PDB file of N, CA and C in Angstrom:
ATOM      1  N   MET A   1     142.784  99.065  93.549  1.00 36.00           N
ATOM      2  CA  MET A   1     142.096  97.929  94.023  1.00 36.00           C
ATOM      3  C   MET A   1     140.578  97.991  93.089  1.00 36.00           C
ATOM      4  N   PRO A   2     140.204  97.408  92.297  1.00 39.00           N
ATOM      5  CA  PRO A   2     138.573  97.313  91.282  1.00 39.00           C
ATOM      6  C   PRO A   2     137.406  97.207  92.758  1.00 39.00           C
ATOM      7  N   MET A   3     136.775  97.967  92.751  1.00 34.00           N
ATOM      8  CA  MET A   3     135.727  98.184  93.769  1.00 34.00           C
ATOM      9  C   MET A   3     134.520  96.879  93.099  1.00 34.00           C
ATOM     10  N   VAL A   4     134.104  96.160  94.101  1.00 37.00           N
ATOM     11  CA  VAL A   4     133.796  94.734  94.006  1.00 37.00           C
ATOM     12  C   VAL A   4     131.721  95.471  93.995  1.00 37.00           C
ATOM     13  N   ILE A   5     131.405  94.784  93.651  1.00 39.00           N
ATOM     14  CA  ILE A   5     129.329  95.442  94.065  1.00 39.00           C
ATOM     15  C   ILE A   5     129.023  94.079  94.280  1.00 39.00           C
ATOM     16  N   ASP A   6     128.138  93.798  95.664  1.00 48.00           N
ATOM     17  CA  ASP A   6     127.095  92.979  95.644  1.00 48.00           C
ATOM     18  C   ASP A   6     126.307  92.798  94.253  1.00 48.00           C
ATOM     19  N   ASP A   7     125.874  91.651  93.879  1.00 54.00           N
ATOM     20  CA  ASP A   7     124.848  91.226  93.171  1.00 54.00           C
ATOM     21  C   ASP A   7     123.735  91.918  93.198  1.00 54.00           C
ATOM     22  N   THR A   8     122.994  92.005  94.872  1.00 66.00           N
ATOM     23  CA  THR A   8     122.035  92.699  94.819  1.00 66.00           C
ATOM     24  C   THR A   8     122.275  94.138  95.015  1.00 66.00           C
ATOM     25  N   ASP A   9     123.054  94.477  95.392  1.00 80.00           N
ATOM     26  CA  ASP A   9     122.727  96.378  95.203  1.00 80.00           C
ATOM     27  C   ASP A   9     123.062  96.458  93.506  1.00 80.00           C
ATOM     28  N   SER A  10     123.405  95.703  92.605  1.00 86.00           N
ATOM     29  CA  SER A  10     123.322  96.276  91.053  1.00 86.00           C
ATOM     30  C   SER A  10     122.269  95.691  91.195  1.00 86.00           C
ATOM     31  N   GLU A  11     121.301  95.054  91.334  1.00 87.00           N
ATOM     32  CA  GLU A  11     120.118  94.725  90.978  1.00 87.00           C
ATOM     33  C   GLU A  11     119.214  95.734  91.248  1.00 87.00           C
ATOM     34  N   GLN A  12     119.444  95.832  92.260  1.00 86.00           N
ATOM     35  CA  GLN A  12     118.652  96.962  93.070  1.00 86.00           C
ATOM     36  C   GLN A  12     118.711  98.753  92.279  1.00 86.00           C
ATOM     37  N   GLN A  13     119.864  98.924  92.037  1.00 89.00           N
ATOM     38  CA  GLN A  13     120.153  99.792  91.311  1.00 89.00           C
ATOM     39  C   GLN A  13     119.733  99.819  89.991  1.00 89.00           C
ATOM     40  N   MET A  14     119.670  98.577  89.437  1.00 91.00           N
ATOM     41  CA  MET A  14     118.999  98.551  88.109  1.00 91.00           C
ATOM     42  C   MET A  14     117.607  98.483  88.055  1.00 91.00           C
ATOM     43  N   LEU A  15     117.437  97.872  89.446  1.00 91.00           N
ATOM     44  CA  LEU A  15     115.490  98.605  89.357  1.00 91.00           C
ATOM     45  C   LEU A  15     115.191  99.940  89.579  1.00 91.00           C
ATOM     46  N   VAL A  16     115.832 100.690  90.317  1.00 91.00           N
ATOM     47  CA  VAL A  16     115.781 102.364  90.705  1.00 91.00           C
ATOM     48  C   VAL A  16     115.937 102.572  88.944  1.00 91.00           C
ATOM     49  N   GLN A  17     116.910 102.292  88.396  1.00 93.00           N
ATOM     50  CA  GLN A  17     117.507 103.183  86.940  1.00 93.00           C
ATOM     51  C   GLN A  17     116.123 102.455  86.211  1.00 93.00           C
ATOM     52  N   TRP A  18     115.456 101.692  86.383  1.00 93.00           N
ATOM     53  CA  TRP A  18     114.484 100.881  85.524  1.00 93.00           C
ATOM     54  C   TRP A  18     113.126 102.111  86.098  1.00 93.00           C
ATOM     55  N   CYS A  19     112.292 101.835  86.952  1.00 92.00           N
ATOM     56  CA  CYS A  19     111.750 102.356  87.660  1.00 92.00           C
ATOM     57  C   CYS A  19     111.735 104.516  86.889  1.00 92.00           C
ATOM     58  N   MET A  20     112.911 104.913  87.349  1.00 92.00           N
ATOM     59  CA  MET A  20     113.197 106.312  87.006  1.00 92.00           C
ATOM     60  C   MET A  20     113.295 106.552  85.738  1.00 92.00           C
ATOM     61  N   SER A  21     113.323 105.682  84.825  1.00 92.00           N
ATOM     62  CA  SER A  21     113.367 105.658  83.163  1.00 92.00           C
ATOM     63  C   SER A  21     111.450 105.353  83.223  1.00 92.00           C
ATOM     64  N   ALA A  22     110.793 104.573  83.796  1.00 93.00           N
ATOM     65  CA  ALA A  22     109.425 104.099  83.316  1.00 93.00           C
ATOM     66  C   ALA A  22     108.602 105.492  83.858  1.00 93.00           C
ATOM     67  N   GLN A  23     109.332 106.127  84.928  1.00 90.00           N
ATOM     68  CA  GLN A  23     108.385 107.147  85.394  1.00 90.00           C
ATOM     69  C   GLN A  23     106.933 106.248  86.281  1.00 90.00           C
ATOM     70  N   VAL A  24     105.671 105.935  85.864  1.00 94.00           N
ATOM     71  CA  VAL A  24     104.969 105.428  86.477  1.00 94.00           C
ATOM     72  C   VAL A  24     104.369 104.315  85.462  1.00 94.00           C
ATOM     73  N   PHE A  25     104.221 102.808  86.396  1.00 95.00           N
ATOM     74  CA  PHE A  25     104.373 101.795  85.401  1.00 95.00           C
ATOM     75  C   PHE A  25     103.178 100.809  86.113  1.00 95.00           C
ATOM     76  N   SER A  26     102.542 100.528  85.545  1.00 95.00           N
ATOM     77  CA  SER A  26     101.631  98.637  86.502  1.00 95.00           C
ATOM     78  C   SER A  26     101.973  98.138  86.988  1.00 95.00           C
ATOM     79  N   ASP A  27     101.401  97.295  87.893  1.00 92.00           N
ATOM     80  CA  ASP A  27     101.796  95.924  88.368  1.00 92.00           C
ATOM     81  C   ASP A  27     102.869  95.312  87.920  1.00 92.00           C
ATOM     82  N   PRO A  28     102.135  94.690  86.330  1.00 92.00           N
ATOM     83  CA  PRO A  28     102.571  93.954  85.501  1.00 92.00           C
ATOM     84  C   PRO A  28     103.882  94.003  85.199  1.00 92.00           C
ATOM     85  N   ASP A  29     104.037  95.424  84.740  1.00 94.00           N
ATOM     86  CA  ASP A  29     105.238  95.918  84.338  1.00 94.00           C
ATOM     87  C   ASP A  29     106.216  95.572  85.362  1.00 94.00           C
ATOM     88  N   LEU A  30     106.207  96.288  86.961  1.00 93.00           N
ATOM     89  CA  LEU A  30     107.058  96.015  87.613  1.00 93.00           C
ATOM     90  C   LEU A  30     107.265  94.663  87.515  1.00 93.00           C
ATOM     91  N   ARG A  31     106.782  93.506  87.493  1.00 90.00           N
ATOM     92  CA  ARG A  31     106.847  91.985  87.802  1.00 90.00           C
ATOM     93  C   ARG A  31     107.901  91.704  86.882  1.00 90.00           C
ATOM     94  N   GLN A  32     107.531  91.764  85.736  1.00 90.00           N
ATOM     95  CA  GLN A  32     108.479  91.243  84.803  1.00 90.00           C
ATOM     96  C   GLN A  32     109.371  92.407  84.702  1.00 90.00           C
ATOM     97  N   ALA A  33     109.945  93.870  84.832  1.00 92.00           N
ATOM     98  CA  ALA A  33     111.080  94.163  85.204  1.00 92.00           C
ATOM     99  C   ALA A  33     111.763  93.625  86.452  1.00 92.00           C
ATOM    100  N   ILE A  34     111.066  92.919  87.774  1.00 89.00           N
ATOM    101  CA  ILE A  34     112.009  92.160  88.630  1.00 89.00           C
ATOM    102  C   ILE A  34     112.565  91.149  88.026  1.00 89.00           C
ATOM    103  N   ARG A  35     111.669  90.428  87.365  1.00 87.00           N
ATOM    104  CA  ARG A  35     111.629  89.024  86.539  1.00 87.00           C
ATOM    105  C   ARG A  35     113.009  88.752  85.720  1.00 87.00           C
ATOM    106  N   ARG A  36     113.019  90.153  84.744  1.00 88.00           N
ATOM    107  CA  ARG A  36     114.286  90.556  83.939  1.00 88.00           C
ATOM    108  C   ARG A  36     115.202  90.559  84.946  1.00 88.00           C
ATOM    109  N   ILE A  37     115.124  91.497  85.589  1.00 88.00           N
ATOM    110  CA  ILE A  37     116.690  92.146  86.629  1.00 88.00           C
ATOM    111  C   ILE A  37     116.913  90.815  87.342  1.00 88.00           C
ATOM    112  N   HIS A  38     116.307  90.080  87.879  1.00 81.00           N
ATOM    113  CA  HIS A  38     116.572  89.306  89.205  1.00 81.00           C
ATOM    114  C   HIS A  38     116.956  87.972  88.358  1.00 81.00           C
ATOM    115  N   SER A  39     116.684  87.506  86.848  1.00 79.00           N
ATOM    116  CA  SER A  39     116.587  86.049  86.115  1.00 79.00           C
ATOM    117  C   SER A  39     115.839  85.328  86.634  1.00 79.00           C
ATOM    118  N   ILE A  40     114.464  85.701  86.915  1.00 75.00           N
ATOM    119  CA  ILE A  40     113.986  84.881  87.174  1.00 75.00           C
ATOM    120  C   ILE A  40     113.132  84.220  86.088  1.00 75.00           C
ATOM    121  N   ASP A  41     112.978  82.970  85.765  1.00 70.00           N
ATOM    122  CA  ASP A  41     112.116  82.348  84.645  1.00 70.00           C
ATOM    123  C   ASP A  41     111.050  82.952  84.683  1.00 70.00           C
ATOM    124  N   ASP A  42     110.075  82.833  85.593  1.00 66.00           N
ATOM    125  CA  ASP A  42     108.755  82.315  85.563  1.00 66.00           C
ATOM    126  C   ASP A  42     108.235  83.102  87.119  1.00 66.00           C
ATOM    127  N   ASP A  43     106.905  83.595  87.060  1.00 60.00           N
ATOM    128  CA  ASP A  43     105.848  84.066  87.436  1.00 60.00           C
ATOM    129  C   ASP A  43     106.242  82.542  89.019  1.00 60.00           C
ATOM    130  N   LYS A  44     106.333  81.693  89.030  1.00 58.00           N
ATOM    131  CA  LYS A  44     106.626  80.828  90.194  1.00 58.00           C
ATOM    132  C   LYS A  44     107.360  81.625  91.403  1.00 58.00           C
ATOM    133  N   GLY A  45     108.658  82.357  91.117  1.00 54.00           N
ATOM    134  CA  GLY A  45     109.416  82.704  91.912  1.00 54.00           C
ATOM    135  C   GLY A  45     108.786  83.873  92.383  1.00 54.00           C
ATOM    136  N   MET A  46     107.597  84.872  91.425  1.00 59.00           N
ATOM    137  CA  MET A  46     107.356  86.129  91.998  1.00 59.00           C
ATOM    138  C   MET A  46     106.046  86.184  92.607  1.00 59.00           C
ATOM    139  N   LYS A  47     105.764  85.232  93.244  1.00 66.00           N
ATOM    140  CA  LYS A  47     104.411  85.692  94.185  1.00 66.00           C
ATOM    141  C   LYS A  47     104.243  86.382  94.562  1.00 66.00           C
ATOM    142  N   GLU A  48     105.585  87.096  95.134  1.00 72.00           N
ATOM    143  CA  GLU A  48     105.250  88.276  96.877  1.00 72.00           C
ATOM    144  C   GLU A  48     106.628  89.004  96.200  1.00 72.00           C
ATOM    145  N   ILE A  49     106.321  90.192  95.903  1.00 81.00           N
ATOM    146  CA  ILE A  49     107.340  91.312  95.230  1.00 81.00           C
ATOM    147  C   ILE A  49     107.395  92.202  96.746  1.00 81.00           C
ATOM    148  N   HIS A  50     107.051  92.236  97.648  1.00 84.00           N
ATOM    149  CA  HIS A  50     107.453  92.863  98.319  1.00 84.00           C
ATOM    150  C   HIS A  50     108.515  92.877  99.546  1.00 84.00           C
ATOM    151  N   PRO A  51     109.119  91.677  99.327  1.00 86.00           N
ATOM    152  CA  PRO A  51     110.382  91.782  99.726  1.00 86.00           C
ATOM    153  C   PRO A  51     111.419  92.406  98.696  1.00 86.00           C
ATOM    154  N   VAL A  52     110.955  92.288  97.873  1.00 86.00           N
ATOM    155  CA  VAL A  52     111.963  93.038  96.719  1.00 86.00           C
ATOM    156  C   VAL A  52     111.922  95.087  96.646  1.00 86.00           C
ATOM    157  N   ILE A  53     110.631  95.203  97.334  1.00 89.00           N
ATOM    158  CA  ILE A  53     110.311  96.478  97.136  1.00 89.00           C
ATOM    159  C   ILE A  53     110.973  97.100  98.463  1.00 89.00           C
ATOM    160  N   GLU A  54     110.439  96.209  99.431  1.00 90.00           N
ATOM    161  CA  GLU A  54     111.501  96.334 100.987  1.00 90.00           C
ATOM    162  C   GLU A  54     112.524  97.067 100.405  1.00 90.00           C
ATOM    163  N   ALA A  55     113.441  95.584 100.260  1.00 89.00           N
ATOM    164  CA  ALA A  55     114.836  95.817 100.135  1.00 89.00           C
ATOM    165  C   ALA A  55     114.919  97.319  98.936  1.00 89.00           C
ATOM    166  N   THR A  56     114.280  97.559  97.820  1.00 90.00           N
ATOM    167  CA  THR A  56     114.709  98.447  97.456  1.00 90.00           C
ATOM    168  C   THR A  56     114.508 100.078  98.324  1.00 90.00           C
ATOM    169  N   ASN A  57     113.461 100.147  98.784  1.00 92.00           N
ATOM    170  CA  ASN A  57     113.213 100.993  99.432  1.00 92.00           C
ATOM    171  C   ASN A  57     114.171 101.602 100.268  1.00 92.00           C
ATOM    172  N   ALA A  58     114.597 100.374 101.494  1.00 92.00           N
ATOM    173  CA  ALA A  58     115.579 100.422 101.902  1.00 92.00           C
ATOM    174  C   ALA A  58     116.810 101.233 101.448  1.00 92.00           C
ATOM    175  N   SER A  59     116.957 101.066 100.425  1.00 89.00           N
ATOM    176  CA  SER A  59     117.976 101.237  99.619  1.00 89.00           C
ATOM    177  C   SER A  59     118.129 102.847  99.416  1.00 89.00           C
ATOM    178  N   MET A  60     117.109 102.852  99.311  1.00 90.00           N
ATOM    179  CA  MET A  60     116.906 104.835  98.353  1.00 90.00           C
ATOM    180  C   MET A  60     116.137 105.513  99.407  1.00 90.00           C
ATOM    181  N   SER A  61     116.642 104.851 100.680  1.00 91.00           N
ATOM    182  CA  SER A  61     115.690 105.936 101.865  1.00 91.00           C
ATOM    183  C   SER A  61     116.970 107.080 101.998  1.00 91.00           C
ATOM    184  N   PRO A  62     118.162 106.820 102.315  1.00 91.00           N
ATOM    185  CA  PRO A  62     118.933 107.661 102.454  1.00 91.00           C
ATOM    186  C   PRO A  62     118.403 109.310 100.899  1.00 91.00           C
ATOM    187  N   PHE A  63     118.069 108.358 100.126  1.00 89.00           N
ATOM    188  CA  PHE A  63     118.087 109.542  99.053  1.00 89.00           C
ATOM    189  C   PHE A  63     116.307 110.571  99.169  1.00 89.00           C
ATOM    190  N   SER A  64     115.479 110.410 100.198  1.00 88.00           N
ATOM    191  CA  SER A  64     114.564 110.267 100.190  1.00 88.00           C
ATOM    192  C   SER A  64     113.535 110.256  98.864  1.00 88.00           C
ATOM    193  N   LEU A  65     113.703 108.550  98.489  1.00 91.00           N
ATOM    194  CA  LEU A  65     113.277 108.212  97.872  1.00 91.00           C
ATOM    195  C   LEU A  65     112.382 106.929  98.150  1.00 91.00           C
ATOM    196  N   GLU A  66     111.340 106.132  96.723  1.00 93.00           N
ATOM    197  CA  GLU A  66     110.507 105.125  97.580  1.00 93.00           C
ATOM    198  C   GLU A  66     109.523 104.667  96.464  1.00 93.00           C
ATOM    199  N   LEU A  67     109.585 103.418  96.431  1.00 94.00           N
ATOM    200  CA  LEU A  67     108.236 103.388  95.470  1.00 94.00           C
ATOM    201  C   LEU A  67     106.881 103.140  96.018  1.00 94.00           C
ATOM    202  N   ARG A  68     106.035 103.470  95.463  1.00 93.00           N
ATOM    203  CA  ARG A  68     104.700 103.638  95.986  1.00 93.00           C
ATOM    204  C   ARG A  68     103.805 103.162  95.762  1.00 93.00           C
ATOM    205  N   SER A  69     102.598 102.757  95.480  1.00 94.00           N
ATOM    206  CA  SER A  69     101.770 102.406  94.954  1.00 94.00           C
ATOM    207  C   SER A  69     100.332 102.568  95.041  1.00 94.00           C
ATOM    208  N   ALA A  70      98.950 102.603  94.213  1.00 94.00           N
ATOM    209  CA  ALA A  70      98.112 103.189  93.874  1.00 94.00           C
ATOM    210  C   ALA A  70      97.435 102.517  93.051  1.00 94.00           C
ATOM    211  N   MET A  71      96.094 102.136  93.336  1.00 95.00           N
ATOM    212  CA  MET A  71      95.002 101.656  92.518  1.00 95.00           C
ATOM    213  C   MET A  71      94.570 102.755  91.707  1.00 95.00           C
ATOM    214  N   ASP A  72      94.210 102.140  90.346  1.00 92.00           N
ATOM    215  CA  ASP A  72      93.969 102.939  89.320  1.00 92.00           C
ATOM    216  C   ASP A  72      92.525 103.330  89.648  1.00 92.00           C
ATOM    217  N   GLN A  73      91.730 103.895  89.306  1.00 92.00           N
ATOM    218  CA  GLN A  73      90.108 103.854  89.503  1.00 92.00           C
ATOM    219  C   GLN A  73      89.171 103.333  89.038  1.00 92.00           C
ATOM    220  N   THR A  74      90.023 103.632  87.528  1.00 94.00           N
ATOM    221  CA  THR A  74      89.211 103.052  86.357  1.00 94.00           C
ATOM    222  C   THR A  74      89.366 101.935  85.928  1.00 94.00           C
ATOM    223  N   SER A  75      90.289 101.238  86.124  1.00 94.00           N
ATOM    224  CA  SER A  75      90.936  99.934  85.645  1.00 94.00           C
ATOM    225  C   SER A  75      91.148  99.070  86.563  1.00 94.00           C
ATOM    226  N   GLY A  76      91.346  99.427  87.529  1.00 93.00           N
ATOM    227  CA  GLY A  76      91.672  98.531  88.633  1.00 93.00           C
ATOM    228  C   GLY A  76      92.995  98.078  89.068  1.00 93.00           C
ATOM    229  N   VAL A  77      93.718  98.321  88.290  1.00 94.00           N
ATOM    230  CA  VAL A  77      95.379  97.827  88.072  1.00 94.00           C
ATOM    231  C   VAL A  77      96.129  98.966  88.987  1.00 94.00           C
ATOM    232  N   ARG A  78      96.943  97.939  89.913  1.00 94.00           N
ATOM    233  CA  ARG A  78      97.815  98.769  90.754  1.00 94.00           C
ATOM    234  C   ARG A  78      98.583  99.137  90.240  1.00 94.00           C
ATOM    235  N   MET A  79      99.218 100.245  90.259  1.00 96.00           N
ATOM    236  CA  MET A  79     100.297 101.605  89.789  1.00 96.00           C
ATOM    237  C   MET A  79     101.190 101.669  90.654  1.00 96.00           C
ATOM    238  N   TRP A  80     102.465 101.839  89.669  1.00 95.00           N
ATOM    239  CA  TRP A  80     103.508 102.413  90.552  1.00 95.00           C
ATOM    240  C   TRP A  80     104.200 103.314  90.200  1.00 95.00           C
ATOM    241  N   ALA A  81     104.991 103.892  91.354  1.00 94.00           N
ATOM    242  CA  ALA A  81     105.691 105.242  91.071  1.00 94.00           C
ATOM    243  C   ALA A  81     107.128 105.449  91.923  1.00 94.00           C
ATOM    244  N   LEU A  82     107.872 105.807  91.074  1.00 91.00           N
ATOM    245  CA  LEU A  82     109.119 106.620  92.566  1.00 91.00           C
ATOM    246  C   LEU A  82     108.475 107.549  92.866  1.00 91.00           C
ATOM    247  N   VAL A  83     108.745 108.037  94.153  1.00 89.00           N
ATOM    248  CA  VAL A  83     108.206 109.428  94.688  1.00 89.00           C
ATOM    249  C   VAL A  83     109.179 110.042  95.427  1.00 89.00           C
ATOM    250  N   ASN A  84     109.020 111.500  95.749  1.00 85.00           N
ATOM    251  CA  ASN A  84     110.209 112.240  96.319  1.00 85.00           C
ATOM    252  C   ASN A  84     109.149 112.134  97.762  1.00 85.00           C
ATOM    253  N   THR A  85     109.826 111.460  99.090  1.00 85.00           N
ATOM    254  CA  THR A  85     109.472 111.373 100.349  1.00 85.00           C
ATOM    255  C   THR A  85     109.774 112.824 101.015  1.00 85.00           C
ATOM    256  N   ASN A  86     110.890 113.800 100.172  1.00 82.00           N
ATOM    257  CA  ASN A  86     111.091 114.858 101.235  1.00 82.00           C
ATOM    258  C   ASN A  86     110.101 116.153 100.993  1.00 82.00           C
ATOM    259  N   ALA A  87     109.957 116.601 102.114  1.00 74.00           N
ATOM    260  CA  ALA A  87     109.159 117.662 101.717  1.00 74.00           C
ATOM    261  C   ALA A  87     109.729 119.001 101.989  1.00 74.00           C
ATOM    262  N   ASP A  88     111.102 119.614 101.365  1.00 74.00           N
ATOM    263  CA  ASP A  88     111.644 120.681 101.830  1.00 74.00           C
ATOM    264  C   ASP A  88     110.855 121.609 100.801  1.00 74.00           C
ATOM    265  N   PRO A  89     111.658 122.675 100.617  1.00 74.00           N
ATOM    266  CA  PRO A  89     110.802 123.907 100.084  1.00 74.00           C
ATOM    267  C   PRO A  89     111.331 124.095  98.482  1.00 74.00           C
ATOM    268  N   ILE A  90     112.108 123.013  98.163  1.00 71.00           N
ATOM    269  CA  ILE A  90     111.956 123.332  96.894  1.00 71.00           C
ATOM    270  C   ILE A  90     111.036 122.348  96.018  1.00 71.00           C
ATOM    271  N   SER A  91     111.132 120.790  96.662  1.00 68.00           N
ATOM    272  CA  SER A  91     110.240 119.996  96.308  1.00 68.00           C
ATOM    273  C   SER A  91     108.557 120.473  96.185  1.00 68.00           C
ATOM    274  N   ILE A  92     108.770 121.276  97.206  1.00 69.00           N
ATOM    275  CA  ILE A  92     107.037 121.733  97.381  1.00 69.00           C
ATOM    276  C   ILE A  92     107.040 122.859  95.964  1.00 69.00           C
ATOM    277  N   GLY A  93     107.804 123.882  95.804  1.00 71.00           N
ATOM    278  CA  GLY A  93     107.591 124.781  94.855  1.00 71.00           C
ATOM    279  C   GLY A  93     107.598 124.266  93.480  1.00 71.00           C
ATOM    280  N   ALA A  94     107.628 122.649  93.206  1.00 72.00           N
ATOM    281  CA  ALA A  94     108.068 122.018  91.905  1.00 72.00           C
ATOM    282  C   ALA A  94     106.132 122.027  91.212  1.00 72.00           C
ATOM    283  N   THR A  95     105.265 121.970  92.016  1.00 74.00           N
ATOM    284  CA  THR A  95     103.786 121.587  91.792  1.00 74.00           C
ATOM    285  C   THR A  95     103.263 122.758  92.189  1.00 74.00           C
ATOM    286  N   PRO A  96     102.095 123.420  91.345  1.00 78.00           N
ATOM    287  CA  PRO A  96     101.602 123.964  91.361  1.00 78.00           C
ATOM    288  C   PRO A  96     100.399 123.868  92.401  1.00 78.00           C
ATOM    289  N   TYR A  97     100.223 122.937  92.656  1.00 74.00           N
ATOM    290  CA  TYR A  97      98.720 122.412  94.012  1.00 74.00           C
ATOM    291  C   TYR A  97      99.395 122.609  95.137  1.00 74.00           C
ATOM    292  N   THR A  98      98.686 122.750  96.027  1.00 72.00           N
ATOM    293  CA  THR A  98      98.433 123.177  97.461  1.00 72.00           C
ATOM    294  C   THR A  98      98.582 121.501  97.859  1.00 72.00           C
ATOM    295  N   ALA A  99      99.043 121.912  99.201  1.00 67.00           N
ATOM    296  CA  ALA A  99      99.194 120.335 100.186  1.00 67.00           C
ATOM    297  C   ALA A  99      97.739 119.731  99.903  1.00 67.00           C
ATOM    298  N   THR A 100      96.471 120.818  99.840  1.00 72.00           N
ATOM    299  CA  THR A 100      95.204 120.083  99.903  1.00 72.00           C
ATOM    300  C   THR A 100      94.913 119.724  99.086  1.00 72.00           C
ATOM    301  N   GLU A 101      95.318 120.031  97.607  1.00 72.00           N
ATOM    302  CA  GLU A 101      94.634 119.637  96.457  1.00 72.00           C
ATOM    303  C   GLU A 101      95.363 118.285  96.210  1.00 72.00           C
ATOM    304  N   LEU A 102      96.629 118.206  96.388  1.00 61.00           N
ATOM    305  CA  LEU A 102      97.425 116.768  96.132  1.00 61.00           C
ATOM    306  C   LEU A 102      96.459 115.877  97.012  1.00 61.00           C
TER     307      LEU A 102
END
């Protein structure tokens, strides 16, 4: 029997795949990707992206991944990235910086 995939799940999966390929992206780029993935024609339906982000983060939490944002200090543009929230020995050793430097 073929597996039935909920549209919401496949849309979240497409968003996660886009985030992984883009690595670091601006808020306008994220909004455009969400509009394209969710088939929203204009910005009227995109006033608030937080419900989409929260649903996506909830679906990725078992994998210790989360979409997080920060403001670029030079341009003032909100930037987003998919981050590993797990502090296991492998992920700690993946950076040459100490926790204080980060």
